Tab-separated table of C-alpha atoms in Angstrom:
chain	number	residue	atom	x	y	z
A	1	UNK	CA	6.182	8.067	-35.720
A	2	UNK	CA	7.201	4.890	-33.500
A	3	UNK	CA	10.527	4.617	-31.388
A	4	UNK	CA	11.820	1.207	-30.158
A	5	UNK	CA	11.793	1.214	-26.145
A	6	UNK	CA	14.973	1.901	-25.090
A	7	UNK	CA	14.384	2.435	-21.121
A	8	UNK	CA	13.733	-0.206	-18.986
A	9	UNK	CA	10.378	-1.907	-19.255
A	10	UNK	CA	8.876	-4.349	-16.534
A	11	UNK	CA	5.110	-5.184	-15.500
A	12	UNK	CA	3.698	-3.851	-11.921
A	13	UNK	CA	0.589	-4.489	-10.857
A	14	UNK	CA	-1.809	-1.827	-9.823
A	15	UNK	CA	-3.528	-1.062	-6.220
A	16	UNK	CA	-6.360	-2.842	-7.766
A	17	UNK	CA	-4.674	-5.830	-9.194
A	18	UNK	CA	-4.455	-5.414	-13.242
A	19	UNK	CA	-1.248	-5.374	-14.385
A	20	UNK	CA	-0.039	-2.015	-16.092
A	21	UNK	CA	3.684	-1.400	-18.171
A	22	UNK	CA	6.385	0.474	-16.016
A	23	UNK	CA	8.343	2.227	-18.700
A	24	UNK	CA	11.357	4.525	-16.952
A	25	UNK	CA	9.110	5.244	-13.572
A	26	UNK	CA	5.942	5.635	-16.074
A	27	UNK	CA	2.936	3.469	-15.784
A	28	UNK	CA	0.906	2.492	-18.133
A	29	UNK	CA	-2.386	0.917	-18.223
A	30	UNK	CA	-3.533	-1.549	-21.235
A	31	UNK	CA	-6.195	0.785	-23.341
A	32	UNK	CA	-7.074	-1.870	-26.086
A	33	UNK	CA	-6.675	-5.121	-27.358
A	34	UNK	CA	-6.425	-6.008	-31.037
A	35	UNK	CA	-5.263	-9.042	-32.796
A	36	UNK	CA	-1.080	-8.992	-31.688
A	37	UNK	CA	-1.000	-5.469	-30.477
A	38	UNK	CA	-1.532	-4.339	-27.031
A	39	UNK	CA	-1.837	-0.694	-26.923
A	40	UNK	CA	-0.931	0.797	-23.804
A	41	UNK	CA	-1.597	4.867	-22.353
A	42	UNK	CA	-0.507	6.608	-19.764
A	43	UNK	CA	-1.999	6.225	-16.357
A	44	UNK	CA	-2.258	10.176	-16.051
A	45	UNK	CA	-4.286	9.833	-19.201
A	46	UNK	CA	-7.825	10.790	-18.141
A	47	UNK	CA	-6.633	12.737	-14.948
A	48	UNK	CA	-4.171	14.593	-16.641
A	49	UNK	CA	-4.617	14.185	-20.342
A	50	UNK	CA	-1.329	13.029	-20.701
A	51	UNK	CA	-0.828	11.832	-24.455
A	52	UNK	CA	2.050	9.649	-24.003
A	53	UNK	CA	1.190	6.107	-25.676
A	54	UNK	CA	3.361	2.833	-26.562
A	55	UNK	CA	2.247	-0.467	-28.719
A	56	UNK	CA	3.275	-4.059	-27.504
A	57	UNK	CA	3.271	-6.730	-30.112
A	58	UNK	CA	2.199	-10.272	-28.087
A	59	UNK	CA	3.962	-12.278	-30.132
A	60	UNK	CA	7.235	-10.677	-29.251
A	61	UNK	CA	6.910	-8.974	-26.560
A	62	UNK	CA	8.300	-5.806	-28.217
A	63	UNK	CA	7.343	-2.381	-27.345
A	64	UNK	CA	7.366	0.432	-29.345
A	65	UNK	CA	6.581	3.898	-28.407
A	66	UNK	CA	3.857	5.700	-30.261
A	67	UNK	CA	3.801	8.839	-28.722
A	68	UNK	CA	6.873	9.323	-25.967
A	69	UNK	CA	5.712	12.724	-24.390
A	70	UNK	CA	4.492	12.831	-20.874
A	71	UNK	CA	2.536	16.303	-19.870
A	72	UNK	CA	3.729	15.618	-15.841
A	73	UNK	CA	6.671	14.648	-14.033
A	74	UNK	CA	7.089	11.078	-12.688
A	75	UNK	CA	4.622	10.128	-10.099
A	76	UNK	CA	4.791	8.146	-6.872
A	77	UNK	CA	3.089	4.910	-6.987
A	78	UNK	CA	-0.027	4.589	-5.017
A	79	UNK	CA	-0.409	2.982	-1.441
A	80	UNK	CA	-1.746	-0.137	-1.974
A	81	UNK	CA	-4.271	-1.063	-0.079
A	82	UNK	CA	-2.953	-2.196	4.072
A	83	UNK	CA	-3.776	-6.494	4.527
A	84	UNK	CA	-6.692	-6.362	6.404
A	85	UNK	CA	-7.799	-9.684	8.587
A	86	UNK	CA	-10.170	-10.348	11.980
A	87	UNK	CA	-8.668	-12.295	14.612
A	88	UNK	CA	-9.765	-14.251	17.686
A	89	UNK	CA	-7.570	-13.915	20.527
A	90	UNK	CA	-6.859	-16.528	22.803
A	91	UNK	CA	-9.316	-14.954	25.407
A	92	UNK	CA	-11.622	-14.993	22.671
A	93	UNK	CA	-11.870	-11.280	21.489
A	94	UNK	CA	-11.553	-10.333	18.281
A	95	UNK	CA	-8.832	-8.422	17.353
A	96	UNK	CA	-8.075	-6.408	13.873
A	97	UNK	CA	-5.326	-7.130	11.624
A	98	UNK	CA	-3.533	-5.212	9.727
A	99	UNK	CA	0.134	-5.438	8.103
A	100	UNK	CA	0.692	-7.931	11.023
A	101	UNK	CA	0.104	-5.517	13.490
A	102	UNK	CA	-2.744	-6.032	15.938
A	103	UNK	CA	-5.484	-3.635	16.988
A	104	UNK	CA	-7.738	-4.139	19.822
A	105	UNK	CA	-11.309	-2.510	19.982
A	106	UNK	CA	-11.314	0.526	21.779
A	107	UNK	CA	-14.569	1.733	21.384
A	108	UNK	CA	-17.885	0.668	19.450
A	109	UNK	CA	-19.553	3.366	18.301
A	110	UNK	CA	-23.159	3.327	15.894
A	111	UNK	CA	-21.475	2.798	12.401
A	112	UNK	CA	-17.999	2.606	13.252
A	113	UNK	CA	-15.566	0.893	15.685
A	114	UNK	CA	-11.958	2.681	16.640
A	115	UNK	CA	-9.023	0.017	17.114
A	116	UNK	CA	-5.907	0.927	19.363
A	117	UNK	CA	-2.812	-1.226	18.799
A	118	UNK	CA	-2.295	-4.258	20.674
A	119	UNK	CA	0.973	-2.331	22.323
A	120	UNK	CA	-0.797	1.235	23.022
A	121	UNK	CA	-0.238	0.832	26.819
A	122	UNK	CA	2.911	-1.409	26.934
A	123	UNK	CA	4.876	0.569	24.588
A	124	UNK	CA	3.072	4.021	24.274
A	125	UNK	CA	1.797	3.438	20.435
A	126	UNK	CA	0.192	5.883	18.644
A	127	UNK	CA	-1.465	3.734	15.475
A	128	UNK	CA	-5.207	4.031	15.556
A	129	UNK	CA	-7.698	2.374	12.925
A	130	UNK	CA	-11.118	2.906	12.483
A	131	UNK	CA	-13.745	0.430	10.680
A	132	UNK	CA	-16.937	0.434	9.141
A	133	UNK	CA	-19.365	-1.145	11.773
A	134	UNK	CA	-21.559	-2.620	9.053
A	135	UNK	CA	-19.282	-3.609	6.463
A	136	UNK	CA	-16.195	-5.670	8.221
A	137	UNK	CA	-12.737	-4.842	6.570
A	138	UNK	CA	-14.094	-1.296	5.529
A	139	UNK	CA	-10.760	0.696	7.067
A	140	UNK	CA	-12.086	4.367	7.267
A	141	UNK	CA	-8.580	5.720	8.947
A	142	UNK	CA	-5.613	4.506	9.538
A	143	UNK	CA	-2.661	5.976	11.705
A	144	UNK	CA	0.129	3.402	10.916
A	145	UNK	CA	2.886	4.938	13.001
A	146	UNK	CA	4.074	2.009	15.064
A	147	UNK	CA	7.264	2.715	17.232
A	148	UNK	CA	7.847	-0.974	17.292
A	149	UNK	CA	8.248	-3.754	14.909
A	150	UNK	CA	4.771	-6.218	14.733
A	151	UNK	CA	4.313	-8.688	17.544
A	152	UNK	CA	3.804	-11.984	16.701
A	153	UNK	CA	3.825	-14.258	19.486
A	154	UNK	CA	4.000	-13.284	23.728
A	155	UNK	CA	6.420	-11.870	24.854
A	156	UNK	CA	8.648	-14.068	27.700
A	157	UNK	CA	8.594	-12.825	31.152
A	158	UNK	CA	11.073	-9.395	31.529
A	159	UNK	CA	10.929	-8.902	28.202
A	160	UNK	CA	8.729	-5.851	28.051
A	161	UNK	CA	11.028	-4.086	30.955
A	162	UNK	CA	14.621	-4.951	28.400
A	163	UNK	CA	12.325	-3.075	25.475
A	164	UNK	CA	11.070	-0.574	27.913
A	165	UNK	CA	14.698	0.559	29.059
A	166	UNK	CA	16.626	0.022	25.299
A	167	UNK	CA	13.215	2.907	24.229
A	168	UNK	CA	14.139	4.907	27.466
A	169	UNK	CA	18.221	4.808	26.201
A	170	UNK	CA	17.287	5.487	22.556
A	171	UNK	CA	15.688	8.600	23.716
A	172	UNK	CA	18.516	9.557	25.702
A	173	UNK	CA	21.022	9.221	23.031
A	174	UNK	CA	18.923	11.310	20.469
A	175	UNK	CA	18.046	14.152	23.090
A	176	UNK	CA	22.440	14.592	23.755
């Protein structure tokens, strides 16, 4: 029994980088590859064993559903994966990365090192990484709660006091 599509269909790509069928919040992974048909299955599929299934001709582009039944609700996308880099500061340390914001090492221990952000005792930040010791860009944990947007460049002179005080008012204003 095959249905035309009639929600909305658009290509995502996955945490790992193939590209997988979004059909009405669904993903769908490409299962096999004959001639001009691309079959595509659920995502749940072998976690769930959800039988939902569509065909793709490549000639076209046309997708028609084989089997339209999901056995789970909708499912949030994964995380992908935080942009992880090393830096050398100017003072010649090297720094960690990550999403743009900047970690400094805190402490090296046998197999891993723990990263504090760049703005832990200017601003009070919380976010914390920890890294494989061995294998560099291994991120073991990673506490991304920033309470400030990422720092690119230094800061001009007063600058940190004005952020300081506008922090110290916006916790005024939410305690009244």
């Amino acid at each position: 029994m095959l249905f035309k599509t009639s929600g909305s269909v658009q290509y995502v790509m996955s945490v790992k980088g193939s590209a997988q069928l979004m059909i009405n919040g669904y993903t769908f992974t490409r299962h096999i590859v004959k001639d001009d048909t691309i079959y595509w299955r659920c995502t749940q599929f072998r976690a769930l064993r959800c039988p939902a299934r569509h065909r793709q001709r490549r000639s076209t582009g046309e997708v028609e559903v084989v089997w339209p039944h999901h056995n789970h609700d909708i499912l949030e996308r994964r995380k992908r994966e935080p942009e992880v880099t090393y830096i050398t500061s100017r003072k010649g340390t090297l720094q960690l990365e990550i999403d743009r914001y900047r970690f400094t090492r805190q402490k090296i221990c046998k197999s891993t090192i723990r990263w504090e952000c760049l703005q832990t005792k200017a601003l009070c930040c919380k976010a914390r990484a920890t890294t494989n010791n061995a294998v560099r860009g291994a991120v073991y944990y990673f506490n991304n709660e920033h309470n400030h947007p990422p720092q690119m460049e230094r800061r001009k002179a007063g600058a940190l006091r004005k952020l300081k005080q506008q922090q110290a008012e916006q916790m005024l204003n939410n305690v009244l």
